[in-house]
């Protein structure tokens, strides 16, 4: 049986999330898809905060 996938459209692009139900934080029960949705929710503010600043990843 193939693992479930979730396809999200983000800024005109399709992004496939494999194993979206995988629990990343067992104590709270938050899943991989929960984490992706959180990142999408905070991205505008986070990116605004680091705009025009040097970065090393």
Short mmCIF file of C-alpha atoms in Angstrom, two decimals:
data_model
loop_
_atom_site.label_atom_id
_atom_site.label_comp_id
_atom_site.label_asym_id
_atom_site.label_seq_id
_atom_site.Cartn_x
_atom_site.Cartn_y
_atom_site.Cartn_z
CA UNK A 1 0.00 0.00 0.00
CA UNK A 2 1.43 3.36 -1.01
CA UNK A 3 1.86 6.04 1.62
CA UNK A 4 -0.66 8.87 1.56
CA UNK A 5 0.43 12.13 -0.03
CA UNK A 6 -0.97 15.63 0.23
CA UNK A 7 -0.54 18.03 -2.67
CA UNK A 8 -0.62 21.72 -1.76
CA UNK A 9 -0.61 24.61 -4.19
CA UNK A 10 1.75 27.28 -2.91
CA UNK A 11 2.20 30.45 -4.93
CA UNK A 12 1.22 28.68 -8.15
CA UNK A 13 3.37 25.60 -7.58
CA UNK A 14 2.29 22.14 -6.56
CA UNK A 15 4.21 20.85 -3.54
CA UNK A 16 3.84 17.21 -2.56
CA UNK A 17 3.95 16.40 1.14
CA UNK A 18 4.76 12.72 1.62
CA UNK A 19 3.55 10.99 4.78
CA UNK A 20 1.53 14.02 5.95
CA UNK A 21 0.13 12.06 8.91
CA UNK A 22 3.56 11.24 10.34
CA UNK A 23 3.68 12.48 13.92
CA UNK A 24 6.63 14.84 14.41
CA UNK A 25 5.83 15.88 17.98
CA UNK A 26 4.45 12.90 19.92
CA UNK A 27 3.64 14.82 23.11
CA UNK A 28 1.29 17.18 21.28
CA UNK A 29 0.37 14.90 18.38
CA UNK A 30 1.38 17.45 15.74
CA UNK A 31 2.00 15.96 12.32
CA UNK A 32 4.24 16.78 9.39
CA UNK A 33 1.28 18.48 7.66
CA UNK A 34 0.59 20.55 10.80
CA UNK A 35 4.22 21.75 10.69
CA UNK A 36 3.99 22.64 6.99
CA UNK A 37 0.79 24.61 7.61
CA UNK A 38 2.45 26.44 10.51
CA UNK A 39 5.42 27.39 8.33
CA UNK A 40 3.03 28.69 5.67
CA UNK A 41 1.17 30.74 8.28
CA UNK A 42 4.28 32.41 9.74
CA UNK A 43 6.30 32.75 6.51
CA UNK A 44 5.14 36.26 5.52
CA UNK A 45 6.15 37.77 8.88
CA UNK A 46 9.35 35.76 9.15
CA UNK A 47 10.46 36.74 5.66
CA UNK A 48 9.59 40.38 6.29
CA UNK A 49 11.76 40.28 9.41
CA UNK A 50 14.83 39.02 7.56
CA UNK A 51 14.44 41.03 4.37
CA UNK A 52 17.57 42.85 3.22
CA UNK A 53 19.73 41.18 5.87
CA UNK A 54 22.74 38.99 5.14
CA UNK A 55 22.23 35.30 5.91
CA UNK A 56 24.19 32.10 6.03
CA UNK A 57 22.27 28.86 5.97
#
